[in-house]
Short mmCIF file of C-alpha atoms and ligand atoms in Angstrom, two decimals:
data_model
loop_
_atom_site.label_atom_id
_atom_site.label_comp_id
_atom_site.label_asym_id
_atom_site.label_seq_id
_atom_site.Cartn_x
_atom_site.Cartn_y
_atom_site.Cartn_z
CA MET Z 1 -16.34 9.26 18.84
CA LYS Z 2 -15.18 9.79 15.26
CA LEU Z 3 -14.41 6.63 13.33
CA SER Z 4 -10.94 7.95 12.50
CA GLU Z 5 -10.20 8.28 16.23
CA ARG Z 6 -11.57 4.82 17.00
CA ILE Z 7 -9.48 3.17 14.30
CA GLY Z 8 -6.32 5.03 15.24
CA ASN Z 9 -6.55 4.69 19.02
CA GLY Z 10 -8.22 1.37 19.62
CA GLU Z 11 -6.55 -1.97 19.98
CA ARG Z 12 -4.71 -2.90 16.81
CA PRO Z 13 -5.70 -4.13 14.30
CA PHE Z 14 -9.11 -2.62 13.64
CA VAL Z 15 -10.63 -5.36 11.46
CA ILE Z 16 -13.23 -4.89 8.73
CA ALA Z 17 -14.59 -8.22 7.49
CA GLY Z 18 -17.37 -9.44 5.24
CA PRO Z 19 -17.86 -10.66 1.70
CA CYS Z 20 -16.42 -9.13 -1.45
CA SER Z 21 -20.04 -8.95 -2.69
CA ALA Z 22 -23.42 -9.29 -1.06
CA GLU Z 23 -24.98 -12.22 -2.94
CA SER Z 24 -28.16 -13.13 -1.02
CA GLU Z 25 -29.81 -12.34 2.27
CA GLU Z 26 -28.89 -15.79 3.53
CA GLN Z 27 -25.20 -15.48 2.57
CA MET Z 28 -24.97 -12.05 4.25
CA MET Z 29 -26.66 -13.17 7.46
CA ASN Z 30 -24.67 -16.35 7.59
CA VAL Z 31 -21.24 -14.75 7.25
CA CYS Z 32 -21.95 -11.63 9.31
CA ASP Z 33 -23.54 -13.63 12.11
CA GLU Z 34 -20.44 -15.78 12.39
CA ILE Z 35 -18.13 -12.74 12.30
CA GLY Z 36 -20.24 -11.18 15.06
CA LYS Z 37 -20.19 -14.35 17.16
CA ASN Z 38 -16.47 -14.97 16.90
CA GLN Z 39 -15.77 -11.27 17.52
CA SER Z 40 -13.10 -11.14 14.85
CA ALA Z 41 -14.08 -7.76 13.38
CA GLN Z 42 -15.03 -4.26 14.42
CA MET Z 43 -16.92 -3.47 11.20
CA LEU Z 44 -18.82 -5.36 8.48
CA ARG Z 45 -18.16 -4.85 4.79
CA ALA Z 46 -20.03 -5.94 1.65
CA GLY Z 47 -19.81 -4.80 -1.97
CA ILE Z 48 -23.26 -3.85 -3.32
CA TRP Z 49 -22.14 -2.22 -6.57
CA LYS Z 50 -19.04 -3.89 -7.98
CA PRO Z 51 -16.88 -2.06 -10.51
CA ARG Z 52 -15.53 -5.12 -12.32
CA THR Z 53 -12.69 -5.10 -14.80
CA ARG Z 54 -14.53 -7.14 -17.46
CA PRO Z 55 -18.19 -6.52 -18.39
CA ASP Z 56 -19.33 -10.14 -18.21
CA SER Z 57 -18.59 -10.48 -14.47
CA PHE Z 58 -21.06 -10.16 -11.60
CA GLU Z 59 -21.47 -6.41 -11.08
CA GLY Z 60 -23.15 -6.46 -7.70
CA ILE Z 61 -26.61 -7.23 -6.40
CA GLY Z 62 -27.52 -3.52 -6.25
CA GLU Z 63 -29.83 -1.56 -3.98
CA VAL Z 64 -31.64 -4.59 -2.52
CA GLY Z 65 -28.40 -5.68 -0.82
CA LEU Z 66 -28.15 -2.48 1.24
CA LYS Z 67 -30.94 -3.70 3.52
CA TRP Z 68 -29.21 -7.07 4.05
CA LEU Z 69 -26.02 -5.26 5.09
CA VAL Z 70 -27.82 -2.84 7.43
CA ASP Z 71 -29.83 -5.72 8.94
CA ALA Z 72 -26.63 -7.71 9.51
CA GLY Z 73 -25.19 -4.65 11.25
CA ALA Z 74 -28.25 -4.34 13.49
CA LYS Z 75 -28.15 -8.04 14.35
CA THR Z 76 -24.45 -8.13 15.22
CA GLY Z 77 -24.22 -4.64 16.69
CA LEU Z 78 -21.36 -3.84 14.31
CA PRO Z 79 -21.13 -0.75 12.08
CA THR Z 80 -21.37 -1.38 8.33
CA THR Z 81 -19.55 -0.14 5.23
CA THR Z 82 -19.96 -0.41 1.47
CA GLU Z 83 -18.32 0.94 -1.67
CA VAL Z 84 -19.91 3.85 -3.53
CA ALA Z 85 -18.81 4.80 -7.01
CA ASN Z 86 -21.15 7.70 -7.84
CA ALA Z 87 -23.51 10.22 -6.23
CA LYS Z 88 -26.54 7.94 -6.63
CA HIS Z 89 -24.81 5.08 -4.77
CA ALA Z 90 -23.85 7.47 -1.99
CA GLU Z 91 -27.42 8.79 -1.64
CA LEU Z 92 -28.91 5.27 -1.56
CA ALA Z 93 -26.34 4.00 0.94
CA LEU Z 94 -26.90 7.00 3.23
CA GLN Z 95 -30.70 6.60 3.00
CA ALA Z 96 -30.44 2.89 3.83
CA GLY Z 97 -28.40 3.73 6.95
CA VAL Z 98 -24.98 2.30 6.03
CA ASP Z 99 -22.61 3.70 8.69
CA VAL Z 100 -19.43 4.28 6.68
CA LEU Z 101 -18.87 4.61 2.92
CA TRP Z 102 -15.72 3.70 1.05
CA ILE Z 103 -14.35 4.86 -2.27
CA GLY Z 104 -12.94 2.04 -4.42
CA ALA Z 105 -9.60 2.08 -6.19
CA ARG Z 106 -11.20 2.48 -9.62
CA THR Z 107 -13.08 5.55 -8.39
CA THR Z 108 -10.21 7.29 -6.57
CA VAL Z 109 -8.43 7.62 -9.94
CA ASN Z 110 -11.26 9.84 -11.21
CA PRO Z 111 -11.39 13.31 -9.60
CA PHE Z 112 -14.82 14.08 -11.16
CA ALA Z 113 -16.33 10.95 -9.60
CA VAL Z 114 -14.70 11.66 -6.23
CA GLN Z 115 -15.96 15.27 -6.34
CA GLU Z 116 -19.49 14.14 -7.24
CA ILE Z 117 -19.60 11.77 -4.25
CA ALA Z 118 -18.13 14.38 -1.90
CA ASP Z 119 -20.79 16.88 -3.06
CA ALA Z 120 -23.56 14.29 -2.59
CA MET Z 121 -22.37 13.71 0.98
CA ARG Z 122 -22.10 17.40 1.93
CA GLY Z 123 -23.81 17.97 5.28
CA SER Z 124 -23.83 14.31 6.32
CA ASN Z 125 -21.34 13.40 8.99
CA VAL Z 126 -20.83 9.88 7.70
CA PRO Z 127 -17.19 8.75 7.71
CA VAL Z 128 -15.46 7.88 4.43
CA MET Z 129 -12.60 5.47 3.77
CA ILE Z 130 -10.61 6.04 0.59
CA LYS Z 131 -8.74 3.25 -1.16
CA ASN Z 132 -5.58 4.13 -3.04
CA PRO Z 133 -6.02 4.74 -6.78
CA VAL Z 134 -5.13 1.72 -8.97
CA ASN Z 135 -2.00 3.55 -10.14
CA PRO Z 136 0.74 4.46 -7.65
CA ASP Z 137 -0.04 8.18 -7.57
CA LEU Z 138 0.26 9.61 -4.06
CA GLN Z 139 -1.00 13.06 -5.11
CA LEU Z 140 -4.19 11.60 -6.58
CA TRP Z 141 -4.83 9.70 -3.34
CA MET Z 142 -4.16 12.81 -1.23
CA GLY Z 143 -6.36 14.88 -3.54
CA ALA Z 144 -9.33 12.59 -2.88
CA PHE Z 145 -9.05 13.24 0.89
CA GLU Z 146 -8.87 16.99 0.22
CA ARG Z 147 -12.05 16.89 -1.90
CA PHE Z 148 -13.99 15.33 1.00
CA GLU Z 149 -12.47 17.73 3.51
CA LYS Z 150 -13.49 20.71 1.36
CA ALA Z 151 -17.04 19.29 1.35
CA GLY Z 152 -16.95 19.33 5.17
CA ILE Z 153 -16.41 15.58 5.57
CA ASP Z 154 -13.42 15.16 7.79
CA ASP Z 155 -13.91 11.77 9.42
CA LEU Z 156 -11.64 9.94 6.98
CA ALA Z 157 -9.42 6.87 6.79
CA ALA Z 158 -7.14 5.43 4.11
CA ILE Z 159 -7.18 1.88 2.73
CA HIS Z 160 -4.10 0.52 0.98
CA ARG Z 161 -5.08 -2.19 -1.54
CA GLY Z 162 -2.01 -2.27 -3.81
CA PHE Z 163 -1.43 -1.08 -7.37
CA SER Z 164 -2.23 -2.62 -10.77
CA VAL Z 165 0.49 -4.38 -12.70
CA TYR Z 166 0.45 -6.67 -15.69
CA ASN Z 167 0.88 -10.36 -14.83
CA HIS Z 168 2.82 -10.15 -11.60
CA ARG Z 169 4.24 -13.49 -10.45
CA LYS Z 170 3.13 -13.08 -6.88
CA TYR Z 171 0.64 -10.30 -6.23
CA ARG Z 172 -2.69 -9.41 -7.77
CA ASN Z 173 -1.87 -5.76 -6.99
CA VAL Z 174 1.71 -4.93 -5.97
CA PRO Z 175 1.88 -3.42 -2.48
CA SER Z 176 4.54 -0.73 -3.19
CA TRP Z 177 4.63 -0.09 0.56
CA GLU Z 178 6.52 3.17 0.02
CA ILE Z 179 3.28 4.83 -1.18
CA PRO Z 180 1.19 4.22 1.99
CA ILE Z 181 4.29 5.06 4.04
CA ALA Z 182 4.56 8.38 2.15
CA LEU Z 183 0.83 8.99 2.74
CA LYS Z 184 1.41 8.45 6.46
CA GLU Z 185 4.32 10.93 6.40
CA ASN Z 186 2.16 13.55 4.70
CA ARG Z 187 -1.04 12.82 6.60
CA PRO Z 188 -0.15 11.31 10.00
CA ASP Z 189 -3.70 12.18 11.11
CA LEU Z 190 -5.31 9.61 8.77
CA PRO Z 191 -5.73 6.06 10.09
CA LEU Z 192 -4.29 3.55 7.66
CA ILE Z 193 -5.92 0.21 6.90
CA CYS Z 194 -4.42 -2.53 4.74
CA ASP Z 195 -6.57 -4.66 2.41
CA PRO Z 196 -4.44 -7.81 1.98
CA SER Z 197 -7.25 -9.53 0.05
CA HIS Z 198 -6.89 -7.32 -3.04
CA ILE Z 199 -3.10 -7.07 -2.75
CA GLY Z 200 -2.63 -10.84 -2.60
CA GLY Z 201 -5.51 -12.07 -4.68
CA ARG Z 202 -4.88 -15.48 -3.02
CA ARG Z 203 -5.77 -16.54 0.49
CA ASP Z 204 -2.39 -18.14 1.15
CA LEU Z 205 -0.78 -14.68 0.97
CA LEU Z 206 -3.11 -12.99 3.44
CA LEU Z 207 -1.13 -13.69 6.61
CA GLU Z 208 2.20 -12.60 5.15
CA ILE Z 209 0.73 -9.31 3.85
CA SER Z 210 -1.23 -8.63 7.04
CA GLN Z 211 1.89 -9.25 9.15
CA LYS Z 212 3.88 -6.82 7.01
CA ALA Z 213 1.15 -4.21 7.45
CA MET Z 214 1.25 -4.68 11.22
CA ASP Z 215 5.05 -4.40 11.22
CA LEU Z 216 4.67 -1.11 9.34
CA ASN Z 217 2.27 0.16 12.03
CA PHE Z 218 -0.90 0.07 9.97
CA ASP Z 219 -3.96 0.59 12.16
CA GLY Z 220 -6.29 -1.95 10.63
CA LEU Z 221 -7.07 -4.68 8.11
CA MET Z 222 -9.93 -5.10 5.65
CA ILE Z 223 -10.26 -8.80 4.85
CA GLU Z 224 -12.83 -10.36 2.53
CA THR Z 225 -14.72 -13.12 4.32
CA HIS Z 226 -17.26 -15.50 2.78
CA PRO Z 227 -19.20 -18.51 4.12
CA ASN Z 228 -18.10 -20.60 1.15
CA PRO Z 229 -15.18 -18.78 -0.51
CA ASP Z 230 -14.72 -21.13 -3.47
CA LYS Z 231 -18.32 -20.53 -4.50
CA ALA Z 232 -18.13 -16.71 -4.17
CA TRP Z 233 -19.55 -14.75 -7.10
CA SER Z 234 -16.52 -12.44 -7.08
CA ASP Z 235 -12.92 -12.75 -5.87
CA ALA Z 236 -13.31 -16.42 -4.90
CA ALA Z 237 -9.58 -17.14 -4.66
CA GLN Z 238 -8.87 -14.51 -2.03
CA GLN Z 239 -11.78 -14.84 0.41
CA LEU Z 240 -11.57 -16.57 3.78
CA THR Z 241 -14.15 -18.33 5.93
CA PRO Z 242 -14.92 -16.55 9.21
CA SER Z 243 -13.19 -19.34 11.16
CA ASN Z 244 -10.04 -18.99 9.05
CA LEU Z 245 -10.17 -15.25 9.69
CA VAL Z 246 -9.94 -15.99 13.42
CA ILE Z 247 -6.94 -18.27 12.80
CA LEU Z 248 -5.22 -15.58 10.71
CA LEU Z 249 -5.76 -12.92 13.36
CA ASN Z 250 -4.43 -15.23 16.08
CA ASP Z 251 -1.33 -15.94 14.01
CA LEU Z 252 -0.48 -12.24 13.65
CA VAL Z 253 2.42 -11.08 15.79
CA LEU Z 254 1.79 -7.57 17.06
CA ARG Z 255 5.07 -5.89 17.80
CA SER Z 256 5.31 -2.75 19.85
CA GLN Z 257 6.77 0.51 18.57
CA GLU Z 258 8.38 1.14 21.95
CA PHE Z 259 11.52 -0.52 23.27
CA SER Z 260 12.18 -1.24 26.94
CA THR Z 261 15.05 0.97 28.19
CA ASP Z 262 17.54 -1.94 28.32
CA VAL Z 263 16.83 -2.97 24.77
CA ALA Z 264 16.78 0.68 23.71
CA ASP Z 265 20.32 1.16 25.14
CA VAL Z 266 21.68 -1.79 23.20
CA ILE Z 267 19.89 -0.71 20.03
CA ASN Z 268 21.20 2.85 20.40
CA ASP Z 269 24.78 1.56 20.69
CA ILE Z 270 24.34 -0.42 17.51
CA ARG Z 271 22.71 2.55 15.77
CA GLU Z 272 25.72 4.70 16.65
CA LYS Z 273 28.02 2.13 15.03
CA VAL Z 274 25.73 2.14 11.99
CA ALA Z 275 26.00 5.95 11.81
CA THR Z 276 29.81 5.67 11.89
CA LEU Z 277 29.71 3.16 9.06
CA ASP Z 278 27.46 5.50 7.07
CA ASP Z 279 30.08 8.24 7.51
CA ARG Z 280 32.71 5.85 6.19
CA ILE Z 281 30.53 4.96 3.22
CA PHE Z 282 30.22 8.70 2.42
CA ASP Z 283 34.00 9.17 2.77
CA ILE Z 284 34.62 6.32 0.38
CA LEU Z 285 32.03 7.60 -2.09
CA SER Z 286 33.54 11.05 -1.99
CA GLU Z 287 36.99 9.57 -2.67
CA ARG Z 288 35.51 7.55 -5.52
CA MET Z 289 34.01 10.72 -7.02
CA ASN Z 290 37.44 12.41 -6.82
CA LEU Z 291 38.89 9.59 -8.89
CA SER Z 292 36.00 9.91 -11.37
CA GLU Z 293 36.72 13.60 -11.68
CA GLN Z 294 40.36 12.84 -12.49
CA VAL Z 295 39.16 10.52 -15.25
CA GLY Z 296 36.72 13.26 -16.34
CA LYS Z 297 39.61 15.74 -16.77
CA LEU Z 298 41.50 13.24 -18.92
CA LYS Z 299 38.38 12.62 -21.02
CA ARG Z 300 38.00 16.36 -21.54
CA GLU Z 301 41.65 16.89 -22.48
CA ASN Z 302 41.50 13.99 -24.91
CA ASN Z 303 38.05 14.73 -26.28
CA ILE Z 304 36.52 11.41 -25.20
CA THR Z 305 32.80 10.90 -24.40
CA ILE Z 306 31.78 10.63 -20.74
CA LEU Z 307 29.86 7.40 -21.16
CA GLN Z 308 31.96 4.41 -22.08
CA GLN Z 309 29.31 1.73 -22.54
CA GLU Z 310 31.63 -1.26 -22.93
CA HIS Z 311 33.74 -0.29 -19.94
CA TRP Z 312 30.63 0.16 -17.77
CA LYS Z 313 29.31 -3.26 -18.77
CA LYS Z 314 32.56 -4.81 -17.58
CA VAL Z 315 32.48 -2.86 -14.30
CA ILE Z 316 28.91 -3.92 -13.53
CA GLY Z 317 29.66 -7.55 -14.46
CA SER Z 318 32.69 -7.74 -12.17
CA ARG Z 319 30.85 -6.10 -9.23
CA LEU Z 320 27.80 -8.33 -9.60
CA GLU Z 321 30.03 -11.41 -9.44
CA LYS Z 322 31.13 -10.29 -5.97
CA SER Z 323 27.68 -9.68 -4.54
CA ASP Z 324 27.38 -13.19 -3.04
CA ASP Z 325 30.75 -12.92 -1.29
CA TYR Z 326 29.44 -9.90 0.60
CA GLY Z 327 26.00 -11.35 1.37
CA LEU Z 328 24.35 -8.76 -0.85
CA THR Z 329 21.66 -9.45 -3.43
CA GLN Z 330 22.48 -8.90 -7.11
CA LYS Z 331 19.46 -6.61 -7.30
CA PHE Z 332 20.84 -4.37 -4.56
CA VAL Z 333 24.36 -4.28 -6.03
CA ARG Z 334 22.90 -3.39 -9.42
CA GLN Z 335 20.84 -0.53 -7.95
CA LEU Z 336 23.77 0.72 -5.88
CA MET Z 337 26.20 0.65 -8.81
CA ASP Z 338 23.67 2.39 -11.07
CA ALA Z 339 23.21 5.15 -8.48
CA ILE Z 340 26.99 5.53 -8.08
CA HIS Z 341 27.43 5.60 -11.86
CA GLN Z 342 24.83 8.32 -12.28
CA GLU Z 343 26.48 10.46 -9.61
CA SER Z 344 29.84 9.89 -11.23
CA ILE Z 345 28.45 10.97 -14.61
CA ARG Z 346 27.14 14.14 -12.95
CA HIS Z 347 30.61 14.90 -11.58
CA GLN Z 348 32.28 14.24 -14.94
CA THR Z 349 29.68 16.37 -16.75
CA SER Z 350 30.47 19.33 -14.56
CA ILE Z 351 34.20 18.82 -15.24
CA MET Z 352 33.48 18.68 -19.01
CA ASN Z 353 31.56 21.93 -18.82
CA SER Z 354 33.92 23.78 -16.50
CA ASP Z 355 36.48 26.37 -17.72
CA LYS Z 356 36.03 25.34 -21.35
CA LYS Z 357 38.67 26.96 -23.50
C1 PEP D 401 -13.53 -4.53 -3.05
O1 PEP D 401 -13.18 -4.11 -1.94
O2 PEP D 401 -14.26 -5.52 -3.20
C2 PEP D 401 -13.01 -3.84 -4.24
C3 PEP D 401 -13.62 -3.85 -5.40
O3 PEP D 401 -11.83 -3.28 -4.00
P1 PEP D 401 -10.87 -2.34 -4.90
O4 PEP D 401 -11.58 -1.04 -5.07
O5 PEP D 401 -9.69 -2.25 -3.99
O6 PEP D 401 -10.56 -3.07 -6.17
MN1 MN D 402 -13.26 -7.96 -3.87
#
């Protein structure tokens, strides 16, 4: 069966575990053996070539590590996967017998590199998982899948690992969940795996991110697992021991997408009320736009600019003060008022430009 069918149809989540980097034969055997024994994962991962941000970091053990990964796969009976960043990596990984290749976030951004790997894999029927590019560019991510498909490789899956930002307070890579959700809308055929390790960058965030991914119906999780995380040669802060991986997976709450009919009836009643409220919101907004248009006419007749900065500052200030009273966040009220303001400016602009004399 194709990997993409196994991931999408099996029991959720499909878990890929193993170290950020293969460091030694002993480390690989140790961690993979434990993952195999505690049956926490359906696939083993290990980075062999590591595209690191700064040149003085550990850049991967290289070719020798491929054998350790493949041996760990044979011993545990689990399929294996590693990251390839160029055609040479892909050829070596295929020769060594790695079962699935993945394209890292720093490679997905580069269409030439993606094309080169797709060409090197032409004719093999090895599955490929593609991480999102480091920047939140849905088209670039979709383009990478298309390059593999054009090369005849159609057993594909997507891995969401978050997007680069400068000095974020919480995340190493912000999740921007709307991007994987949009990928799913465009490509419902692709299984979607979340990599909470690279999103969080810290092990204490792994459960929260994994739970969110499950609540958004992701199919699987890729979680970095190391026998002694604090001593890992790369990504020490985010790796988990195999026994903590078991705890994390047990703590996940897997909610169903289906409702029982009783619950569905109650929910449908509430949804109808929500739809009625939405209609009222639109009525009110339309009334508000009528008032804006009246102001727009007066501005036109009196030759006044549409944007009145000082007035708008006062409006925003007074509305933000009320946000607490309505149980709304200031952030939401700000976004809502900005959207209303922009629409109102559009209405006034069309008044300004209509039947000019
Ligand atoms: C990794 O999985 O170890 C890795 C380097 O990931 P990413 O490409 O998401 O940075
Ligand atoms: Mn890593």
